[in-house]
Amino acid sequence: MKLVSTLALAAIMTIGAATSAAAEAHMDDSGVPGPDEDPYIYLEEARSDEALEWVEAENERTLAVLEADPRFETLKAEALAIYDSEDRIPFVSFRPDGLYNFWQDKENPKGVLRRTTLESYQTEEPEWETILDIDALAAAEGKEWVYKGSTCLPPALNKCMIALSDGGEDATIMREFDTATKSFVEDGFVLDQKSQGGIQWIDEDTLLVGRNFSDELQTESEYPYTSRIWKRGTSIEDAQEIFRGEKSDVWAGASLLRDANSVIHARTAFRGVSFHETLYYVEKDGEWLPLDIPKKASPYGIVDGQLLYSTDVEWEVDGQTFPADSLIAVDLEEWKADPNGAAKTLVWAPAERQTKRGGAITANSLYVTMLDNVVGKILKFDFEDGDWVSSEVELPDNATLGIAASSNETDQVMYTVTGFLEPTTLYYTDGSAAPQVVKTSPAYFAPDGMEVEQHEATSADGTKIPYFIVKPEGMAMDGDTAVLMTGYGGFQIPRLPAYLGSTGKLWMERGGAYVLANLRGGGEFGPGWHQTAIRENKQRTWDDFIAVGQDLVDRGFTSPEHLGIQGGSQGGLLVGTAFTQRPDLFGAAIVQIPLFDMLRYHLIGRGASWIGEYGDPRIPEQRAWIEAYSPYQMIEEGEDYPTPFLWASTADDRTHPAHARKGAARLKEQGHDYYYFEDTVGGHSGGVDNEQRAKIQALQYVYLMQQLMDD
C-alpha cells in the first residue's frame, strides 16, 4: 500500500535480523544465562562448523523417517503443483509503463520481474515482457539471489533501487536499475554491503539513505539509526548525515512526506524508542521539530490537501479526545506552517469490534481496509467541501478483503476477496464504476462436504476468544477427527480467513479439520486487543490458545491424541508455550522458525527489537514474566510431551535458527522424542524456491499424519 508517510522508511526496515548472537561468558547480574548455564549457546552461531555439523546430523535423522513415509512423495508433488501452477493469480503493481509482476515457477525458481499492459492483463493469457531474470543474474554472479523488491523514483517509476538478498536473509544489497533499458545502470547507485534499511528517491541524482553504515552506526537490534543524503557520483561514506537517532532506539531515520503527485512537502524523521512506540519529527527552519503526537500515533498519508494521522491510543488534544484506532486530519498547508498547532478533525473512528487494517492512496481518494468482527470491508474516503465523506466499496459480504494494488497517478485499484473455502478473486476498478472480477485463482482442493463454523472459547480470565473451524459437514462429534489448530497472537497482526490452498489439498481432503484462533496480542479487534496481551500480560495469549484447544476437546470436535498445533515466528513461540504448559492437551506440535529461548532472545537475531512486545530479560521484574513461560527453560525430564517437529532456516536473520536448534537439543538432553529440520538456503519466510517450499510442506503433513491419524 502506498501510504505517503514517515512510516515509509520504517516499512522498508523489515522486522528482520543480520547476524548471529554473541555469547556472554557467564550469567551476569542481569540473570541472562551464559555458557556455564547453557551448553547450547554454540548453536547461536548460524554458520559455524560445529553448528552446521549438528544441523546436518539432525536433518539426516529426520529425513530418514519422514521422507521414507510412502505418503511423502505424493504430498510433495501435490504441494509443488499448487506452487508451480501457471493459472494462479499473477498479482501486480501499477506503474506508468505497465503492470509489474514478480513470478516464480518451475522454469524460473528464483523468479522474474516482468510487465504487461492493463489490456493484456485482462485476458486469459497475458503477454509478459521480462524486465529482470533473477535466475540468470544469480547464475552469472554465483549467488543465491532472492529478489526483495524495488524502490523507484516517482512519478515515472523507471529508475529503481533493486534489493537483493543472498540466500533469503532480510539484509539486502541494493543496485540502481533502469526499467526502460531493462538493465542495471552503469556506474549507478550501488549499496553493496548487506544491511537492513532502505532508500527513498529525492530526485534522479539524490537518494535519502538509511542503512547500517558501520557496526557503530546500528542499534542494539542491528537496525540503522542515521540517515544520509547521497549525491550521484560521490561515495556513500562521504554522504551528508541529516538525522541521527539514539543507539538505544530500535531503529531511527529520516523520510520524505510525499503526496500522490510526487511532490515532497517536508522532510520528516522518526525514532522507534520501542517496537510499538515512535517519536516523530519534521524539519522546520533547519531544525528537527518534535511532533506533539502520542508515541503510538503516526502520520498516515496525504489526501486532498489533508495530512492524516492514525493513533493506536486515545489522543487528547485541543479539547478533543480522539478514540484509539481512529483517523485524524489536519490541513496540509496549515500543518506546514505550524506542525503542532494545526486544527485536527476526526475522519473515522471504529465501532465496537471494528478495526482498520491498512490502506492505500490513489490520485484522489483514500481507501481503508477494515475488520468488522473479523469480517472484511473497505471504505473509500474523500475530502469534499470541507467535510470527510466515506462510502463502502461494493465487494462481496462475509469475506476477507484486501487492497492488492493501487495507483498514485490514477484512481485504479485492485482488491482481493477470499475465504477458507473460496479461492482468491481479484477485482479491478478505474475508480469510475464498481469493481469487477479480473482474475480468479483456481480451486486447489475440493470443498464439497466441508463447512466453516465460528465458535468462542473462554480464556483463563473469562475473556471470550473467537475461533474458526473448517471441518467435514456432519462430522461425528466423537473426538476422533484429526484437527490442526493455528494462531499468532502478537504484534497487532490479525490472522484472518484465507483460502486454505495446500492445507485444503494435503490435509483436509484426507479427513482433517483446520482451526484458526483469534488470540489477544493480535490485531483482529484493534489496538486494545493487542495491548492487553503484551509484556507482563503475554501469558494471556498463551492462555487463549490453550483455551481454544480445550474447547475443541470439550465440544467433541477432537481429542488430545488427535489435536495438533502449528505456528511460525511469534506463532512458533505460541506453540512452544502451549505444548510445554499443557502437554496433555496436544498430540502434535509444529514449531516453525520460532522464538524459543526467551531469556536470551534479545541477544539472538533481531530479538532486541521486540522488547516492547515481551519485556527485557535483563531486568529482574521483567525476566520473571518471561521465565515463567519461556519454552526452552520449561522443558523438563519426565514430562510426557507430544513429539514436536521444530524447523528453522540457516539464513533466517530475523528470529534466527538458534531458537529451534536449542529447543531440539534441550529436548534430546531431557530424553524426549522430537524431529528437527533446517532449511539451509531459505530465510525467515522459508524456502527460496517452490521445490523447497513443497518439500517442507510435505514433511510437515507427513509428520501430522503420523502423529494424529495413524494408529
mmCIF file with all atom_site columns, N, CA and C in Angstrom, residues 282-323:
data_model
loop_
_atom_site.group_PDB
_atom_site.id
_atom_site.type_symbol
_atom_site.label_atom_id
_atom_site.label_alt_id
_atom_site.label_comp_id
_atom_site.label_asym_id
_atom_site.label_entity_id
_atom_site.label_seq_id
_atom_site.pdbx_PDB_ins_code
_atom_site.Cartn_x
_atom_site.Cartn_y
_atom_site.Cartn_z
_atom_site.occupancy
_atom_site.B_iso_or_equiv
_atom_site.pdbx_formal_charge
_atom_site.auth_seq_id
_atom_site.auth_comp_id
_atom_site.auth_asym_id
_atom_site.auth_atom_id
_atom_site.pdbx_PDB_model_num
ATOM 1   N N  . VAL A 1 282 ? 9.644   16.767 12.288 1.00 0.00 ? 282 VAL A N  1
ATOM 2   C CA . VAL A 1 282 ? 9.581   17.384 10.978 1.00 0.00 ? 282 VAL A CA 1
ATOM 3   C C  . VAL A 1 282 ? 10.662  18.455 10.920 1.00 0.00 ? 282 VAL A C  1
ATOM 4   N N  . GLU A 1 283 ? 11.321  18.554 9.780  1.00 0.00 ? 283 GLU A N  1
ATOM 5   C CA . GLU A 1 283 ? 12.351  19.572 9.618  1.00 0.00 ? 283 GLU A CA 1
ATOM 6   C C  . GLU A 1 283 ? 11.674  20.921 9.407  1.00 0.00 ? 283 GLU A C  1
ATOM 7   N N  . LYS A 1 284 ? 11.953  21.856 10.302 1.00 0.00 ? 284 LYS A N  1
ATOM 8   C CA . LYS A 1 284 ? 11.329  23.174 10.274 1.00 0.00 ? 284 LYS A CA 1
ATOM 9   C C  . LYS A 1 284 ? 12.403  24.221 10.522 1.00 0.00 ? 284 LYS A C  1
ATOM 10  N N  . ASP A 1 285 ? 12.594  25.097 9.542  1.00 0.00 ? 285 ASP A N  1
ATOM 11  C CA . ASP A 1 285 ? 13.597  26.166 9.660  1.00 0.00 ? 285 ASP A CA 1
ATOM 12  C C  . ASP A 1 285 ? 14.970  25.611 10.004 1.00 0.00 ? 285 ASP A C  1
ATOM 13  N N  . GLY A 1 286 ? 15.310  24.487 9.362  1.00 0.00 ? 286 GLY A N  1
ATOM 14  C CA . GLY A 1 286 ? 16.637  23.907 9.542  1.00 0.00 ? 286 GLY A CA 1
ATOM 15  C C  . GLY A 1 286 ? 16.826  23.105 10.811 1.00 0.00 ? 286 GLY A C  1
ATOM 16  N N  . GLU A 1 287 ? 15.777  22.934 11.610 1.00 0.00 ? 287 GLU A N  1
ATOM 17  C CA . GLU A 1 287 ? 15.854  22.168 12.850 1.00 0.00 ? 287 GLU A CA 1
ATOM 18  C C  . GLU A 1 287 ? 14.843  21.032 12.818 1.00 0.00 ? 287 GLU A C  1
ATOM 19  N N  . TRP A 1 288 ? 15.102  19.999 13.616 1.00 0.00 ? 288 TRP A N  1
ATOM 20  C CA . TRP A 1 288 ? 14.166  18.880 13.736 1.00 0.00 ? 288 TRP A CA 1
ATOM 21  C C  . TRP A 1 288 ? 13.195  19.165 14.866 1.00 0.00 ? 288 TRP A C  1
ATOM 22  N N  . LEU A 1 289 ? 11.964  19.492 14.490 1.00 0.00 ? 289 LEU A N  1
ATOM 23  C CA . LEU A 1 289 ? 10.920  19.839 15.453 1.00 0.00 ? 289 LEU A CA 1
ATOM 24  C C  . LEU A 1 289 ? 10.159  18.570 15.852 1.00 0.00 ? 289 LEU A C  1
ATOM 25  N N  . PRO A 1 290 ? 10.107  18.238 17.150 1.00 0.00 ? 290 PRO A N  1
ATOM 26  C CA . PRO A 1 290 ? 9.319   17.064 17.560 1.00 0.00 ? 290 PRO A CA 1
ATOM 27  C C  . PRO A 1 290 ? 7.832   17.289 17.292 1.00 0.00 ? 290 PRO A C  1
ATOM 28  N N  . LEU A 1 291 ? 7.161   16.294 16.740 1.00 0.00 ? 291 LEU A N  1
ATOM 29  C CA . LEU A 1 291 ? 5.714   16.354 16.555 1.00 0.00 ? 291 LEU A CA 1
ATOM 30  C C  . LEU A 1 291 ? 5.033   15.975 17.865 1.00 0.00 ? 291 LEU A C  1
ATOM 31  N N  . ASP A 1 292 ? 4.095   16.797 18.264 1.00 0.00 ? 292 ASP A N  1
ATOM 32  C CA . ASP A 1 292 ? 3.398   16.592 19.537 1.00 0.00 ? 292 ASP A CA 1
ATOM 33  C C  . ASP A 1 292 ? 2.221   15.638 19.315 1.00 0.00 ? 292 ASP A C  1
ATOM 34  N N  . ILE A 1 293 ? 2.561   14.374 19.114 1.00 0.00 ? 293 ILE A N  1
ATOM 35  C CA . ILE A 1 293 ? 1.549   13.336 18.932 1.00 0.00 ? 293 ILE A CA 1
ATOM 36  C C  . ILE A 1 293 ? 1.897   12.174 19.852 1.00 0.00 ? 293 ILE A C  1
ATOM 37  N N  . PRO A 1 294 ? 0.945   11.309 20.174 1.00 0.00 ? 294 PRO A N  1
ATOM 38  C CA . PRO A 1 294 ? 1.259   10.167 21.036 1.00 0.00 ? 294 PRO A CA 1
ATOM 39  C C  . PRO A 1 294 ? 2.333   9.270  20.419 1.00 0.00 ? 294 PRO A C  1
ATOM 40  N N  . LYS A 1 295 ? 3.059   8.554  21.275 1.00 0.00 ? 295 LYS A N  1
ATOM 41  C CA . LYS A 1 295 ? 4.097   7.643  20.787 1.00 0.00 ? 295 LYS A CA 1
ATOM 42  C C  . LYS A 1 295 ? 3.510   6.480  19.996 1.00 0.00 ? 295 LYS A C  1
ATOM 43  N N  . LYS A 1 296 ? 2.220   6.240  20.183 1.00 0.00 ? 296 LYS A N  1
ATOM 44  C CA . LYS A 1 296 ? 1.557   5.182  19.423 1.00 0.00 ? 296 LYS A CA 1
ATOM 45  C C  . LYS A 1 296 ? 0.624   5.764  18.364 1.00 0.00 ? 296 LYS A C  1
ATOM 46  N N  . ALA A 1 297 ? 1.012   6.920  17.837 1.00 0.00 ? 297 ALA A N  1
ATOM 47  C CA . ALA A 1 297 ? 0.337   7.537  16.698 1.00 0.00 ? 297 ALA A CA 1
ATOM 48  C C  . ALA A 1 297 ? 1.370   7.785  15.619 1.00 0.00 ? 297 ALA A C  1
ATOM 49  N N  . SER A 1 298 ? 0.905   7.961  14.370 1.00 0.00 ? 298 SER A N  1
ATOM 50  C CA . SER A 1 298 ? 1.849   8.143  13.271 1.00 0.00 ? 298 SER A CA 1
ATOM 51  C C  . SER A 1 298 ? 1.184   8.859  12.110 1.00 0.00 ? 298 SER A C  1
ATOM 52  N N  . PRO A 1 299 ? 1.969   9.573  11.277 1.00 0.00 ? 299 PRO A N  1
ATOM 53  C CA . PRO A 1 299 ? 1.430   10.115 10.033 1.00 0.00 ? 299 PRO A CA 1
ATOM 54  C C  . PRO A 1 299 ? 0.951   8.980  9.136  1.00 0.00 ? 299 PRO A C  1
ATOM 55  N N  . TYR A 1 300 ? -0.140  9.210  8.398  1.00 0.00 ? 300 TYR A N  1
ATOM 56  C CA . TYR A 1 300 ? -0.795  8.141  7.642  1.00 0.00 ? 300 TYR A CA 1
ATOM 57  C C  . TYR A 1 300 ? -0.818  8.395  6.147  1.00 0.00 ? 300 TYR A C  1
ATOM 58  N N  . GLY A 1 301 ? -0.725  9.659  5.723  1.00 0.00 ? 301 GLY A N  1
ATOM 59  C CA . GLY A 1 301 ? -0.741  9.943  4.300  1.00 0.00 ? 301 GLY A CA 1
ATOM 60  C C  . GLY A 1 301 ? -1.359  11.293 3.999  1.00 0.00 ? 301 GLY A C  1
ATOM 61  N N  . ILE A 1 302 ? -1.297  11.689 2.734  1.00 0.00 ? 302 ILE A N  1
ATOM 62  C CA . ILE A 1 302 ? -1.857  12.956 2.273  1.00 0.00 ? 302 ILE A CA 1
ATOM 63  C C  . ILE A 1 302 ? -2.976  12.664 1.278  1.00 0.00 ? 302 ILE A C  1
ATOM 64  N N  . VAL A 1 303 ? -4.152  13.232 1.526  1.00 0.00 ? 303 VAL A N  1
ATOM 65  C CA . VAL A 1 303 ? -5.316  13.067 0.649  1.00 0.00 ? 303 VAL A CA 1
ATOM 66  C C  . VAL A 1 303 ? -6.005  14.420 0.501  1.00 0.00 ? 303 VAL A C  1
ATOM 67  N N  . ASP A 1 304 ? -6.201  14.848 -0.719 1.00 0.00 ? 304 ASP A N  1
ATOM 68  C CA . ASP A 1 304 ? -6.967  16.067 -0.988 1.00 0.00 ? 304 ASP A CA 1
ATOM 69  C C  . ASP A 1 304 ? -6.480  17.256 -0.158 1.00 0.00 ? 304 ASP A C  1
ATOM 70  N N  . GLY A 1 305 ? -5.169  17.414 -0.060 1.00 0.00 ? 305 GLY A N  1
ATOM 71  C CA . GLY A 1 305 ? -4.621  18.543 0.682  1.00 0.00 ? 305 GLY A CA 1
ATOM 72  C C  . GLY A 1 305 ? -4.736  18.420 2.183  1.00 0.00 ? 305 GLY A C  1
ATOM 73  N N  . GLN A 1 306 ? -5.046  17.241 2.662  1.00 0.00 ? 306 GLN A N  1
ATOM 74  C CA . GLN A 1 306 ? -5.151  16.981 4.095  1.00 0.00 ? 306 GLN A CA 1
ATOM 75  C C  . GLN A 1 306 ? -4.098  15.944 4.500  1.00 0.00 ? 306 GLN A C  1
ATOM 76  N N  . LEU A 1 307 ? -3.399  16.205 5.607  1.00 0.00 ? 307 LEU A N  1
ATOM 77  C CA . LEU A 1 307 ? -2.464  15.243 6.181  1.00 0.00 ? 307 LEU A CA 1
ATOM 78  C C  . LEU A 1 307 ? -3.195  14.436 7.236  1.00 0.00 ? 307 LEU A C  1
ATOM 79  N N  . LEU A 1 308 ? -3.105  13.120 7.144  1.00 0.00 ? 308 LEU A N  1
ATOM 80  C CA . LEU A 1 308 ? -3.806  12.254 8.085  1.00 0.00 ? 308 LEU A CA 1
ATOM 81  C C  . LEU A 1 308 ? -2.845  11.651 9.102  1.00 0.00 ? 308 LEU A C  1
ATOM 82  N N  . TYR A 1 309 ? -3.383  11.444 10.305 1.00 0.00 ? 309 TYR A N  1
ATOM 83  C CA . TYR A 1 309 ? -2.695  10.699 11.353 1.00 0.00 ? 309 TYR A CA 1
ATOM 84  C C  . TYR A 1 309 ? -3.543  9.478  11.717 1.00 0.00 ? 309 TYR A C  1
ATOM 85  N N  . SER A 1 310 ? -2.865  8.426  12.173 1.00 0.00 ? 310 SER A N  1
ATOM 86  C CA . SER A 1 310 ? -3.530  7.276  12.778 1.00 0.00 ? 310 SER A CA 1
ATOM 87  C C  . SER A 1 310 ? -3.022  7.143  14.205 1.00 0.00 ? 310 SER A C  1
ATOM 88  N N  . THR A 1 311 ? -3.906  6.794  15.133 1.00 0.00 ? 311 THR A N  1
ATOM 89  C CA . THR A 1 311 ? -3.483  6.623  16.524 1.00 0.00 ? 311 THR A CA 1
ATOM 90  C C  . THR A 1 311 ? -3.964  5.288  17.071 1.00 0.00 ? 311 THR A C  1
ATOM 91  N N  . ASP A 1 312 ? -3.098  4.608  17.795 1.00 0.00 ? 312 ASP A N  1
ATOM 92  C CA . ASP A 1 312 ? -3.450  3.341  18.447 1.00 0.00 ? 312 ASP A CA 1
ATOM 93  C C  . ASP A 1 312 ? -3.911  3.542  19.884 1.00 0.00 ? 312 ASP A C  1
ATOM 94  N N  . VAL A 1 313 ? -3.883  4.769  20.360 1.00 0.00 ? 313 VAL A N  1
ATOM 95  C CA . VAL A 1 313 ? -4.324  5.090  21.719 1.00 0.00 ? 313 VAL A CA 1
ATOM 96  C C  . VAL A 1 313 ? -5.220  6.318  21.666 1.00 0.00 ? 313 VAL A C  1
ATOM 97  N N  . GLU A 1 314 ? -5.968  6.560  22.730 1.00 0.00 ? 314 GLU A N  1
ATOM 98  C CA . GLU A 1 314 ? -6.742  7.800  22.809 1.00 0.00 ? 314 GLU A CA 1
ATOM 99  C C  . GLU A 1 314 ? -5.795  8.990  22.726 1.00 0.00 ? 314 GLU A C  1
ATOM 100 N N  . TRP A 1 315 ? -6.223  10.012 21.994 1.00 0.00 ? 315 TRP A N  1
ATOM 101 C CA . TRP A 1 315 ? -5.387  11.195 21.787 1.00 0.00 ? 315 TRP A CA 1
ATOM 102 C C  . TRP A 1 315 ? -6.193  12.411 22.224 1.00 0.00 ? 315 TRP A C  1
ATOM 103 N N  . GLU A 1 316 ? -5.761  13.013 23.307 1.00 0.00 ? 316 GLU A N  1
ATOM 104 C CA . GLU A 1 316 ? -6.393  14.229 23.805 1.00 0.00 ? 316 GLU A CA 1
ATOM 105 C C  . GLU A 1 316 ? -5.593  15.431 23.331 1.00 0.00 ? 316 GLU A C  1
ATOM 106 N N  . VAL A 1 317 ? -6.239  16.319 22.580 1.00 0.00 ? 317 VAL A N  1
ATOM 107 C CA . VAL A 1 317 ? -5.555  17.476 22.038 1.00 0.00 ? 317 VAL A CA 1
ATOM 108 C C  . VAL A 1 317 ? -6.586  18.563 21.741 1.00 0.00 ? 317 VAL A C  1
ATOM 109 N N  . ASP A 1 318 ? -6.239  19.794 22.090 1.00 0.00 ? 318 ASP A N  1
ATOM 110 C CA . ASP A 1 318 ? -7.085  20.959 21.785 1.00 0.00 ? 318 ASP A CA 1
ATOM 111 C C  . ASP A 1 318 ? -8.525  20.771 22.257 1.00 0.00 ? 318 ASP A C  1
ATOM 112 N N  . GLY A 1 319 ? -8.678  20.174 23.438 1.00 0.00 ? 319 GLY A N  1
ATOM 113 C CA . GLY A 1 319 ? -10.007 19.991 23.998 1.00 0.00 ? 319 GLY A CA 1
ATOM 114 C C  . GLY A 1 319 ? -10.808 18.867 23.377 1.00 0.00 ? 319 GLY A C  1
ATOM 115 N N  . GLN A 1 320 ? -10.192 18.091 22.502 1.00 0.00 ? 320 GLN A N  1
ATOM 116 C CA . GLN A 1 320 ? -10.865 16.957 21.871 1.00 0.00 ? 320 GLN A CA 1
ATOM 117 C C  . GLN A 1 320 ? -10.211 15.653 22.314 1.00 0.00 ? 320 GLN A C  1
ATOM 118 N N  . THR A 1 321 ? -10.978 14.567 22.302 1.00 0.00 ? 321 THR A N  1
ATOM 119 C CA . THR A 1 321 ? -10.427 13.238 22.559 1.00 0.00 ? 321 THR A CA 1
ATOM 120 C C  . THR A 1 321 ? -10.752 12.352 21.374 1.00 0.00 ? 321 THR A C  1
ATOM 121 N N  . PHE A 1 322 ? -9.705  11.947 20.664 1.00 0.00 ? 322 PHE A N  1
ATOM 122 C CA . PHE A 1 322 ? -9.874  11.060 19.515 1.00 0.00 ? 322 PHE A CA 1
ATOM 123 C C  . PHE A 1 322 ? -9.699  9.620  19.981 1.00 0.00 ? 322 PHE A C  1
ATOM 124 N N  . PRO A 1 323 ? -10.635 8.730  19.648 1.00 0.00 ? 323 PRO A N  1
ATOM 125 C CA . PRO A 1 323 ? -10.546 7.351  20.127 1.00 0.00 ? 323 PRO A CA 1
ATOM 126 C C  . PRO A 1 323 ? -9.341  6.611  19.556 1.00 0.00 ? 323 PRO A C  1
#
